[in-house]
């Protein structure tokens, strides 16, 4: 079950990205072992770009909130919900299928077939993107009516404007994804990773600059047009990444020389059938996230308006706070979870082919311990420090309840993702997809039950319950198919205990900071919130690291799997942890 989380939110979808990377990484490991160093460099580039994208995806929300406020965030999120769904449909898993199929053809030196696959997939992406663009452009008024059942005509026009502003992105993003699939098939992972970072950078700049120019210069105070200008940022980012990828493909074709002019050995129809074979499981998994986002966009504002008797503008603002602030914070730890999963899944898959249950159990135990070592304390921070976080990042207090309410959701969403990797590793590609859709159904039901009495907190609780169901189904499947020989609870309990102890310290430090520091004026509140946060997080973080390492909640070897900081933390753990004889 998924909600408004994504690696490259919102035009990059968490599940599609994970499956794409995993499929390529595993297949390349098996058939192209001679290129292992380049693949390792490529994997590093992908993880680095993933983290940069995550950080940028959080950073832009801060100035955007100042410029278009919560109402504009609601318009922005509503438009991107439809865009995410249509983009996933237009891509349909073909880039991933192309990358894997190209890897197969390269192993047999069938360069003519590789070029044929590239041409077929690119044409298909152009066609599907064009159809999706037309549907989004001309269907915008109908979609706006569904989003705002009780909205006025002017409000509906505001939604339509934002939807149409992001629609042109569908003309270039699918083409861009086919280029990425082509490059990944040749194990040229660096251009793909770099293009993701460039896309997000240009997108974020265009979002903030566009909103600023509209709201502050050309149409002062016009939130609707400002939100539309922000949604157009996706087109700008896509265009920049497309240019970079075209250059990378041209370089690759130059390196291939005359080999790319070889005659194909298979028919176009056979190539398309092969692509469909690989694309179906990926596209099914990729649809879960945008469908979930769309469920939120259709239900949360309408239910808040009908059941809580909020004005539609206020309801849309609440949805904007939830989707663009609270859920966006949860996406940061997910970058580390994805990095852990993507690094461990090929090892699990390799052990599965040899029926090496001992290695499978070892890798899964280590993955769970590392993941929860991160997830538990981040959830505690969101729960206990929601007020200073909201003030420090967004200079307001309207999102405190939403931020606190997604804290537990972050744990189960990460658990769902990790167990999805495990099931993929043992070859069960469809099982986590089925479980996610079951969780999505649970979320939809509880949206109707909980949003009425609890408001936006009810939406977060509904998502949490959905994640709880899907992750529970996932771990049950893992136990069945991987034949787990250890207790999951025993593996995560040490990190939970360390988090509880750290939470107590965090509460004490928070109370202490309230006594010591008081902002002189409201203008200083944001600065004081940052001082408060840094003070608490620094001391609590040191305490958590010490107690976790000392109690062996996580080992030095497990810490090394963390991107970026893993090696340094591992060296620290080797000094702190008591030696066992």
Coordinates of C-alpha atoms in Angstrom, one line a residue:
X1 CA 0.0 0.0 0.0
X2 CA 1.4 3.4 -0.9
X3 CA 0.5 6.9 -0.3
X4 CA 2.0 10.2 -1.4
X5 CA 5.6 8.9 -1.2
X6 CA 7.9 8.7 -3.9
X7 CA 11.6 8.7 -4.7
X8 CA 11.2 11.4 -7.3
X9 CA 7.9 12.8 -6.2
X10 CA 5.7 13.3 -7.9
X11 CA 6.9 12.5 -11.4
X12 CA 9.1 9.6 -10.3
X13 CA 7.3 6.8 -8.7
X14 CA 8.7 4.8 -5.8
X15 CA 7.6 1.3 -6.9
X16 CA 8.5 1.7 -10.6
X17 CA 11.9 3.1 -9.7
X18 CA 12.6 0.3 -7.3
X19 CA 11.5 -2.4 -9.7
X20 CA 13.4 -0.9 -12.6
X21 CA 16.6 -0.6 -10.7
X22 CA 16.3 -4.1 -9.2
X23 CA 15.5 -5.8 -12.4
X24 CA 18.5 -4.2 -14.2
X25 CA 20.9 -4.7 -11.3
X26 CA 20.1 -8.4 -10.9
X27 CA 20.1 -9.2 -14.5
X28 CA 23.3 -7.4 -15.2
X29 CA 24.9 -9.3 -12.3
X30 CA 24.0 -12.6 -13.9
X31 CA 24.8 -12.0 -17.6
X32 CA 27.3 -9.2 -17.6
X33 CA 29.7 -10.0 -14.8
X34 CA 32.6 -8.7 -16.9
X35 CA 31.3 -5.2 -16.3
X36 CA 30.9 -5.4 -12.5
X37 CA 33.1 -2.4 -11.8
X38 CA 31.1 -0.1 -14.0
X39 CA 27.9 -1.5 -12.6
X40 CA 29.1 -0.8 -9.1
X41 CA 30.0 2.8 -10.0
X42 CA 26.6 3.1 -11.7
X43 CA 24.8 1.8 -8.6
X44 CA 26.7 4.4 -6.5
X45 CA 25.6 7.1 -8.9
X46 CA 22.0 6.0 -8.7
X47 CA 22.0 6.0 -4.9
X48 CA 23.6 9.4 -4.8
X49 CA 21.2 10.9 -7.3
X50 CA 18.3 9.3 -5.4
X51 CA 19.4 11.0 -2.1
X52 CA 20.0 14.4 -3.8
X53 CA 16.6 14.1 -5.4
X54 CA 15.0 13.4 -2.1
X55 CA 16.6 16.4 -0.4
X56 CA 15.7 18.7 -3.2
X57 CA 12.2 17.4 -3.1
X58 CA 11.9 18.5 0.5
X59 CA 13.7 21.8 0.1
X60 CA 11.4 23.2 -2.6
X61 CA 8.3 22.8 -0.4
X62 CA 9.6 25.4 2.1
X63 CA 9.7 28.4 -0.2
X64 CA 6.7 27.1 -2.2
X65 CA 4.6 27.2 1.0
X66 CA 5.5 30.8 1.6
X67 CA 4.6 31.7 -2.0
X68 CA 1.3 29.9 -2.7
X69 CA 0.3 28.9 0.9
X70 CA -1.7 25.8 1.8
X71 CA -4.5 26.5 -0.8
X72 CA -1.9 26.6 -3.6
X73 CA -0.3 23.4 -2.3
X74 CA -3.7 21.7 -2.5
X75 CA -4.0 22.8 -6.2
X76 CA -0.5 21.7 -6.9
X77 CA -1.0 18.2 -5.3
X78 CA -4.4 17.7 -7.0
X79 CA -2.8 18.3 -10.5
X80 CA 0.1 16.1 -9.8
X81 CA -2.1 13.3 -8.6
X82 CA -3.6 12.9 -12.1
X83 CA -0.3 13.5 -13.8
X84 CA 1.4 10.7 -11.8
X85 CA -1.3 8.3 -12.8
X86 CA -1.3 9.1 -16.5
X87 CA 2.5 9.2 -16.6
X88 CA 2.7 5.7 -15.1
X89 CA 0.2 4.5 -17.7
X90 CA 2.1 6.1 -20.5
X91 CA 5.4 4.5 -19.4
X92 CA 3.8 1.2 -18.6
X93 CA 7.0 -0.5 -17.5
X94 CA 8.5 -0.5 -21.0
X95 CA 11.8 1.3 -20.1
X96 CA 12.5 -1.4 -17.5
X97 CA 11.6 -4.1 -19.9
X98 CA 13.8 -2.5 -22.6
X99 CA 16.8 -2.4 -20.2
X100 CA 16.5 -6.0 -19.3
X101 CA 15.9 -7.2 -22.9
X102 CA 18.8 -5.1 -24.2
X103 CA 21.0 -6.8 -21.6
X104 CA 19.9 -10.1 -22.9
X105 CA 20.6 -9.2 -26.5
X106 CA 24.0 -7.7 -25.6
X107 CA 25.1 -10.9 -24.0
X108 CA 24.6 -12.6 -27.4
X109 CA 26.1 -9.7 -29.3
X110 CA 22.8 -9.1 -31.1
X111 CA 23.3 -5.3 -31.6
X112 CA 20.7 -5.2 -34.5
X113 CA 18.0 -6.4 -32.1
X114 CA 19.1 -3.9 -29.5
X115 CA 18.6 -1.0 -31.9
X116 CA 15.3 -2.3 -33.0
X117 CA 14.1 -2.5 -29.4
X118 CA 15.2 1.1 -28.9
X119 CA 13.3 2.3 -31.9
X120 CA 10.1 0.4 -31.1
X121 CA 10.1 1.5 -27.4
X122 CA 10.8 5.1 -28.2
X123 CA 8.0 5.2 -30.8
X124 CA 5.7 3.6 -28.3
X125 CA 6.6 6.1 -25.6
X126 CA 6.0 9.0 -27.9
X127 CA 2.6 7.6 -28.8
X128 CA 1.5 6.8 -25.3
X129 CA 2.7 10.2 -24.0
X130 CA 0.8 12.1 -26.7
X131 CA -2.4 10.2 -25.9
X132 CA -1.9 10.8 -22.2
X133 CA -1.3 14.5 -22.8
X134 CA -4.6 14.8 -24.8
X135 CA -6.5 13.0 -22.1
X136 CA -5.1 15.2 -19.4
X137 CA -5.6 18.4 -21.3
X138 CA -9.1 17.9 -22.4
X139 CA -10.2 15.9 -19.4
X140 CA -9.0 18.6 -16.9
X141 CA -12.5 20.2 -16.4
X142 CA -14.1 16.8 -15.6
X143 CA -11.3 15.9 -13.3
X144 CA -11.6 19.2 -11.5
X145 CA -15.3 18.6 -10.9
X146 CA -14.5 15.2 -9.4
X147 CA -11.8 16.7 -7.1
X148 CA -14.2 19.4 -5.9
X149 CA -17.7 18.2 -5.7
X150 CA -18.8 21.2 -3.6
X151 CA -16.3 23.7 -5.1
X152 CA -17.4 26.9 -6.9
X153 CA -16.8 27.5 -10.6
X154 CA -13.8 29.7 -9.9
X155 CA -12.2 27.1 -7.7
X156 CA -12.7 24.4 -10.4
X157 CA -11.1 26.7 -13.0
X158 CA -8.0 27.0 -10.7
X159 CA -7.7 23.2 -10.6
X160 CA -8.1 23.0 -14.3
X161 CA -5.4 25.6 -14.8
X162 CA -2.9 23.6 -12.7
X163 CA -3.8 20.3 -14.4
X164 CA -3.2 21.8 -17.9
X165 CA 0.0 23.4 -16.8
X166 CA 1.6 20.0 -16.0
X167 CA 0.1 18.2 -19.0
X168 CA 2.9 19.1 -21.5
X169 CA 5.3 17.1 -19.3
X170 CA 3.7 13.9 -20.7
X171 CA 5.1 14.7 -24.1
X172 CA 8.8 14.5 -22.9
X173 CA 9.0 12.4 -19.7
X174 CA 8.0 9.1 -21.4
X175 CA 10.6 9.7 -24.1
X176 CA 13.2 10.5 -21.5
X177 CA 12.4 7.2 -19.6
X178 CA 13.0 5.2 -22.8
X179 CA 16.5 6.8 -23.1
X180 CA 17.2 5.9 -19.5
X181 CA 16.1 2.3 -20.2
X182 CA 18.4 2.1 -23.3
X183 CA 21.4 3.4 -21.3
X184 CA 20.7 1.1 -18.4
X185 CA 20.6 -1.8 -20.7
X186 CA 24.2 -1.0 -21.6
X187 CA 25.0 -0.6 -17.9
X188 CA 25.5 3.2 -18.4
X189 CA 24.0 4.0 -15.0
X190 CA 25.8 7.2 -14.4
X191 CA 23.9 9.3 -17.1
X192 CA 20.6 7.9 -15.7
X193 CA 21.6 8.9 -12.1
X194 CA 22.9 12.3 -13.2
X195 CA 19.8 13.0 -15.3
X196 CA 17.6 12.4 -12.3
X197 CA 19.5 14.9 -10.2
X198 CA 19.5 17.4 -13.1
X199 CA 15.8 16.9 -13.7
X200 CA 15.0 17.5 -10.0
X201 CA 17.3 20.5 -9.8
X202 CA 15.8 22.3 -12.8
X203 CA 12.4 21.3 -11.7
X204 CA 12.8 22.7 -8.2
X205 CA 14.3 26.0 -9.5
X206 CA 11.5 26.3 -12.1
X207 CA 8.8 25.6 -9.4
X208 CA 10.1 28.2 -7.0
X209 CA 11.1 30.8 -9.6
X210 CA 7.8 30.4 -11.5
X211 CA 5.7 30.7 -8.4
X212 CA 7.7 33.7 -7.3
X213 CA 7.4 35.6 -10.6
X214 CA 3.7 35.1 -10.7
X215 CA 2.8 35.7 -7.1
X216 CA 5.2 38.6 -6.4
X217 CA 5.8 40.2 -9.8
X218 CA 3.3 39.6 -12.7
X219 CA 0.1 38.7 -10.8
X220 CA 0.6 39.7 -7.1
X221 CA -1.4 37.5 -4.8
X222 CA -2.8 35.2 -7.6
X223 CA -2.4 31.8 -5.9
X224 CA -4.2 29.9 -8.7
X225 CA -1.8 31.1 -11.4
X226 CA 1.2 30.7 -9.0
X227 CA 0.3 27.0 -8.4
X228 CA 0.0 26.5 -12.2
X229 CA 3.4 28.1 -12.7
X230 CA 4.8 25.7 -10.1
X231 CA 3.3 22.6 -11.7
X232 CA 4.9 23.6 -15.1
X233 CA 8.2 23.1 -13.4
X234 CA 8.0 19.4 -14.2
X235 CA 8.2 20.2 -17.9
X236 CA 11.3 22.4 -17.4
X237 CA 13.1 19.7 -15.4
X238 CA 12.1 17.0 -17.9
X239 CA 13.5 19.1 -20.8
X240 CA 16.8 19.6 -19.1
X241 CA 17.2 15.9 -18.3
X242 CA 16.1 15.0 -21.8
X243 CA 18.8 17.1 -23.4
X244 CA 21.4 15.4 -21.1
X245 CA 20.2 11.9 -21.9
X246 CA 20.2 12.6 -25.7
X247 CA 23.8 13.6 -25.4
X248 CA 24.6 10.4 -23.5
X249 CA 22.8 8.2 -26.1
X250 CA 24.6 10.0 -28.9
X251 CA 27.9 9.2 -27.2
X252 CA 26.9 5.6 -26.7
X253 CA 25.9 5.2 -30.4
X254 CA 29.2 6.7 -31.4
X255 CA 31.0 4.2 -29.2
X256 CA 29.0 1.3 -30.8
X257 CA 30.1 2.4 -34.3
X258 CA 28.9 0.2 -37.2
X259 CA 27.6 -2.5 -34.8
X260 CA 24.4 -0.6 -34.3
X261 CA 23.6 -1.0 -38.1
X262 CA 23.5 -4.8 -37.8
X263 CA 20.4 -6.5 -39.2
X264 CA 17.9 -7.6 -36.5
X265 CA 17.5 -11.4 -36.0
X266 CA 14.0 -11.2 -34.7
X267 CA 10.8 -9.7 -36.0
X268 CA 9.2 -6.5 -34.6
X269 CA 6.2 -8.4 -33.3
X270 CA 8.4 -10.8 -31.4
X271 CA 10.3 -8.0 -29.9
X272 CA 7.1 -6.3 -28.7
X273 CA 5.9 -9.5 -27.2
X274 CA 9.1 -9.8 -25.2
X275 CA 8.8 -6.3 -24.0
X276 CA 5.2 -7.0 -22.8
X277 CA 6.3 -10.1 -21.0
X278 CA 8.8 -8.1 -18.9
X279 CA 6.7 -4.9 -18.7
X280 CA 3.5 -6.3 -17.2
X281 CA 4.7 -7.1 -13.6
X282 CA 6.6 -3.8 -13.5
X283 CA 3.7 -1.7 -14.7
X284 CA 1.3 -3.4 -12.3
X285 CA 3.6 -2.6 -9.4
X286 CA 4.1 1.0 -10.7
X287 CA 0.4 1.7 -10.8
X288 CA -0.1 1.2 -7.0
X289 CA 1.5 4.5 -6.0
X290 CA -0.3 6.9 -8.4
X291 CA -3.6 5.1 -7.8
X292 CA -3.1 5.7 -4.1
X293 CA -2.2 9.3 -4.6
X294 CA -5.3 9.7 -6.8
X295 CA -7.4 8.1 -4.1
X296 CA -6.2 10.7 -1.6
X297 CA -6.8 13.6 -4.1
X298 CA -10.3 12.4 -4.8
X299 CA -11.4 11.5 -1.2
X300 CA -9.5 13.8 1.3
X301 CA -10.7 17.2 0.1
X302 CA -14.3 16.0 -0.6
X303 CA -14.6 14.1 2.6
X304 CA -13.2 17.0 4.6
X305 CA -15.7 19.3 2.9
X306 CA -18.7 17.0 3.3
X307 CA -18.1 15.2 6.7
X308 CA -16.1 18.0 8.5
X309 CA -18.2 20.8 6.9
X310 CA -15.1 22.7 5.8
X311 CA -15.2 25.1 2.9
X312 CA -13.7 23.5 -0.2
X313 CA -10.8 26.0 -0.1
X314 CA -10.0 25.1 3.5
X315 CA -10.4 21.3 2.8
X316 CA -8.0 21.7 -0.2
X317 CA -5.5 23.5 2.0
X318 CA -5.6 20.7 4.5
X319 CA -4.9 18.2 1.8
X320 CA -2.0 20.4 0.6
X321 CA -0.5 20.4 4.1
X322 CA -0.8 16.7 4.4
X323 CA 0.5 15.8 0.9
X324 CA 3.2 18.4 0.4
X325 CA 4.6 18.9 3.9
X326 CA 3.8 15.9 6.2
X327 CA 4.2 13.1 3.7
X328 CA 7.1 14.8 2.1
X329 CA 9.1 14.5 5.3
X330 CA 8.5 10.8 5.4
X331 CA 10.1 10.5 2.0
X332 CA 13.6 11.3 3.3
X333 CA 14.1 8.1 5.3
X334 CA 12.6 6.2 2.5
X335 CA 15.6 7.1 0.3
X336 CA 17.8 5.2 2.7
X337 CA 15.4 2.3 2.8
X338 CA 15.4 2.1 -0.9
X339 CA 19.2 2.3 -1.0
X340 CA 19.4 -0.6 1.5
X341 CA 16.9 -2.7 -0.4
X342 CA 18.4 -2.1 -3.8
X343 CA 21.8 -3.1 -2.5
X344 CA 20.6 -6.3 -0.8
X345 CA 18.1 -7.6 -3.3
X346 CA 20.6 -8.9 -5.9
X347 CA 22.4 -10.9 -3.1
X348 CA 19.1 -12.4 -2.0
X349 CA 18.2 -13.3 -5.6
X350 CA 21.6 -14.8 -6.2
X351 CA 21.3 -17.0 -3.0
X352 CA 17.8 -18.0 -4.1
X353 CA 19.1 -19.4 -7.3
X354 CA 21.5 -21.6 -5.3
X355 CA 18.8 -22.4 -2.7
X356 CA 21.3 -21.1 -0.1
X357 CA 18.8 -20.6 2.8
X358 CA 21.6 -19.6 5.2
X359 CA 22.7 -16.7 3.1
X360 CA 19.1 -15.6 2.5
X361 CA 18.3 -15.6 6.2
X362 CA 21.5 -13.7 7.0
X363 CA 20.9 -11.0 4.3
X364 CA 17.2 -10.6 5.4
X365 CA 18.1 -10.4 9.1
X366 CA 20.7 -7.8 8.4
X367 CA 18.4 -5.8 6.2
X368 CA 15.6 -5.7 8.8
X369 CA 18.0 -4.6 11.6
X370 CA 19.5 -1.8 9.5
X371 CA 16.1 -0.5 8.2
X372 CA 14.5 -0.3 11.6
X373 CA 17.6 1.2 13.1
X374 CA 16.7 4.2 10.8
X375 CA 12.9 4.0 10.8
X376 CA 12.2 4.0 14.6
X377 CA 14.1 7.1 15.6
X378 CA 12.9 9.1 12.5
X379 CA 9.3 8.3 13.5
X380 CA 10.0 9.4 17.0
X381 CA 11.4 12.7 15.8
X382 CA 8.3 13.3 13.7
X383 CA 6.0 12.5 16.6
X384 CA 7.7 14.3 19.4
X385 CA 9.1 17.3 17.6
X386 CA 6.3 18.0 15.1
X387 CA 5.8 21.6 16.4
X388 CA 9.4 22.8 16.1
X389 CA 9.7 21.0 12.7
X390 CA 6.7 22.7 11.3
X391 CA 7.9 26.1 12.6
X392 CA 11.5 25.6 11.4
X393 CA 10.6 24.4 7.9
X394 CA 7.4 26.1 7.1
X395 CA 7.1 29.0 9.7
X396 CA 3.7 27.9 10.8
X397 CA 1.8 25.6 13.2
X398 CA -1.0 24.4 10.9
X399 CA 0.8 21.2 9.9
X400 CA 1.7 20.0 13.4
X401 CA -1.0 17.4 13.7
X402 CA -0.4 16.2 10.1
X403 CA 3.3 15.8 10.7
X404 CA 2.8 13.9 14.0
X405 CA 0.2 11.7 12.5
X406 CA 2.5 10.4 9.7
X407 CA 5.2 9.3 12.2
X408 CA 3.9 5.7 12.7
X409 CA 3.1 5.6 9.0
X410 CA 6.8 6.1 8.2
X411 CA 7.6 2.8 10.0
X412 CA 5.1 0.6 8.2
X413 CA 5.8 2.2 4.8
X414 CA 9.5 1.4 5.2
X415 CA 8.6 -2.1 6.4
X416 CA 6.5 -2.6 3.4
X417 CA 9.2 -1.5 1.0
X418 CA 11.9 -3.7 2.6
X419 CA 9.7 -6.8 2.5
X420 CA 8.8 -6.0 -1.1
X421 CA 12.6 -6.1 -1.9
X422 CA 12.8 -9.4 -0.1
X423 CA 9.9 -11.0 -2.1
X424 CA 11.4 -9.7 -5.3
X425 CA 14.7 -11.3 -4.3
X426 CA 13.1 -14.7 -4.0
X427 CA 11.3 -14.3 -7.3
X428 CA 7.8 -13.4 -6.1
X429 CA 7.3 -10.2 -8.2
X430 CA 3.4 -10.3 -8.1
X431 CA 2.8 -11.1 -4.5
X432 CA 3.9 -7.6 -3.1
X433 CA 1.8 -5.9 -5.8
X434 CA -1.2 -7.9 -4.7
X435 CA -0.6 -7.0 -1.1
X436 CA -0.2 -3.4 -1.9
X437 CA -3.5 -3.2 -3.6
X438 CA -5.1 -5.0 -0.6
X439 CA -3.6 -2.3 1.6
X440 CA -4.9 0.4 -0.8
X441 CA -8.4 -1.0 -0.4
X442 CA -8.0 -0.9 3.4
X443 CA -6.8 2.7 3.2
X444 CA -9.8 3.7 1.0
X445 CA -12.3 2.1 3.4
X446 CA -10.8 3.8 6.4
X447 CA -10.6 7.1 4.7
X448 CA -14.4 7.1 4.7
X449 CA -14.5 5.9 8.3
X450 CA -11.8 8.1 9.9
X451 CA -11.7 11.4 8.0
X452 CA -15.1 12.4 9.3
X453 CA -14.4 12.3 13.0
X454 CA -10.6 12.9 12.9
X455 CA -10.0 15.1 9.8
X456 CA -6.6 15.0 8.2
X457 CA -5.3 12.9 11.1
X458 CA -7.8 10.3 10.0
X459 CA -6.3 10.2 6.5
X460 CA -2.9 9.5 8.0
X461 CA -4.3 6.8 10.2
X462 CA -6.0 5.2 7.2
X463 CA -2.7 5.2 5.3
X464 CA -1.0 3.7 8.4
X465 CA -3.6 0.9 8.6
X466 CA -3.1 0.2 4.9
X467 CA 0.6 -0.1 5.3
X468 CA 0.2 -2.3 8.3
X469 CA -2.0 -4.7 6.4
X470 CA 0.2 -4.8 3.3
X471 CA 3.5 -5.1 5.2
X472 CA 2.0 -7.9 7.4
X473 CA 1.0 -9.8 4.3
X474 CA 4.4 -9.2 2.8
X475 CA 6.3 -10.6 5.9
X476 CA 4.0 -13.6 6.0
X477 CA 4.9 -14.3 2.4
X478 CA 8.6 -13.8 3.1
X479 CA 8.4 -16.3 5.9
X480 CA 6.7 -18.8 3.6
X481 CA 8.8 -18.5 0.5
X482 CA 12.2 -17.6 2.1
X483 CA 11.8 -20.1 5.0
X484 CA 12.9 -17.6 7.6
X485 CA 14.6 -19.2 10.5
X486 CA 14.6 -16.2 12.9
X487 CA 12.1 -14.0 14.8
X488 CA 11.5 -10.6 13.1
X489 CA 10.4 -9.2 16.4
X490 CA 13.7 -10.2 18.1
X491 CA 15.7 -8.4 15.3
X492 CA 13.9 -5.1 15.6
X493 CA 13.3 -5.0 19.4
X494 CA 16.8 -3.6 20.3
X495 CA 16.3 -0.6 18.0
X496 CA 12.8 -0.1 19.4
X497 CA 14.2 -0.1 23.0
X498 CA 16.9 2.3 22.0
X499 CA 14.3 4.6 20.4
X500 CA 12.1 4.6 23.5
X501 CA 15.0 5.6 25.7
X502 CA 16.0 8.3 23.2
X503 CA 12.4 9.5 23.0
X504 CA 12.4 10.0 26.8
X505 CA 15.6 12.1 26.5
X506 CA 14.1 14.0 23.6
X507 CA 11.1 15.0 25.6
X508 CA 13.3 16.1 28.5
X509 CA 15.5 18.2 26.2
X510 CA 12.4 19.7 24.5
X511 CA 10.9 20.7 27.8
X512 CA 14.3 22.1 28.8
X513 CA 14.6 24.1 25.6
X514 CA 11.2 25.7 26.2
X515 CA 12.4 26.9 29.5
X516 CA 15.6 28.3 28.1
X517 CA 14.6 29.8 24.8
X518 CA 11.7 32.0 23.9
X519 CA 11.4 33.9 20.7
X520 CA 11.2 37.7 21.3
X521 CA 8.8 38.2 18.4
X522 CA 6.9 36.0 15.9
X523 CA 9.6 37.1 13.3
X524 CA 12.2 35.2 15.4
X525 CA 10.1 32.1 16.0
X526 CA 11.5 30.3 12.9
X527 CA 15.1 31.0 14.0
X528 CA 14.4 29.8 17.5
X529 CA 12.8 26.7 16.2
X530 CA 15.9 25.9 14.2
X531 CA 18.1 26.4 17.3
X532 CA 15.8 24.2 19.3
X533 CA 15.8 21.5 16.7
X534 CA 19.5 21.4 16.2
X535 CA 20.2 21.3 20.0
X536 CA 17.7 18.5 20.6
X537 CA 18.6 16.4 17.5
X538 CA 22.4 16.7 18.1
X539 CA 22.2 15.4 21.7
X540 CA 19.5 12.9 21.1
X541 CA 21.3 11.6 18.0
X542 CA 24.5 11.1 19.8
X543 CA 22.7 9.3 22.6
X544 CA 20.8 7.0 20.1
X545 CA 24.0 6.1 18.2
X546 CA 25.8 5.3 21.4
X547 CA 23.1 3.2 23.0
X548 CA 22.3 1.4 19.7
X549 CA 25.9 0.5 19.1
X550 CA 26.6 -0.4 22.6
X551 CA 23.6 -2.8 22.8
X552 CA 24.3 -4.2 19.4
X553 CA 21.0 -3.0 18.0
X554 CA 23.0 -2.6 14.9
X555 CA 26.5 -3.9 14.0
X556 CA 29.4 -2.3 12.2
X557 CA 28.9 -4.6 9.2
X558 CA 25.2 -3.7 9.0
X559 CA 26.0 0.0 9.1
X560 CA 28.2 -0.2 6.1
X561 CA 25.2 -0.8 3.9
X562 CA 24.0 2.8 4.6
X563 CA 24.8 5.1 1.7
X564 CA 27.2 8.0 2.3
X565 CA 27.6 7.8 6.1
X566 CA 27.7 4.0 6.4
X567 CA 31.5 3.6 6.5
X568 CA 32.1 6.4 9.1
X569 CA 29.3 5.0 11.3
X570 CA 30.8 1.5 11.0
X571 CA 34.2 2.7 12.2
X572 CA 32.5 4.4 15.1
X573 CA 30.6 1.3 16.0
X574 CA 33.8 -0.8 16.0
X575 CA 35.2 1.5 18.7
X576 CA 32.0 1.6 20.8
X577 CA 30.7 -1.9 20.6
X578 CA 32.0 -4.3 23.3
X579 CA 34.0 -7.2 21.9
X580 CA 32.3 -10.5 22.0
X581 CA 34.5 -13.6 22.7

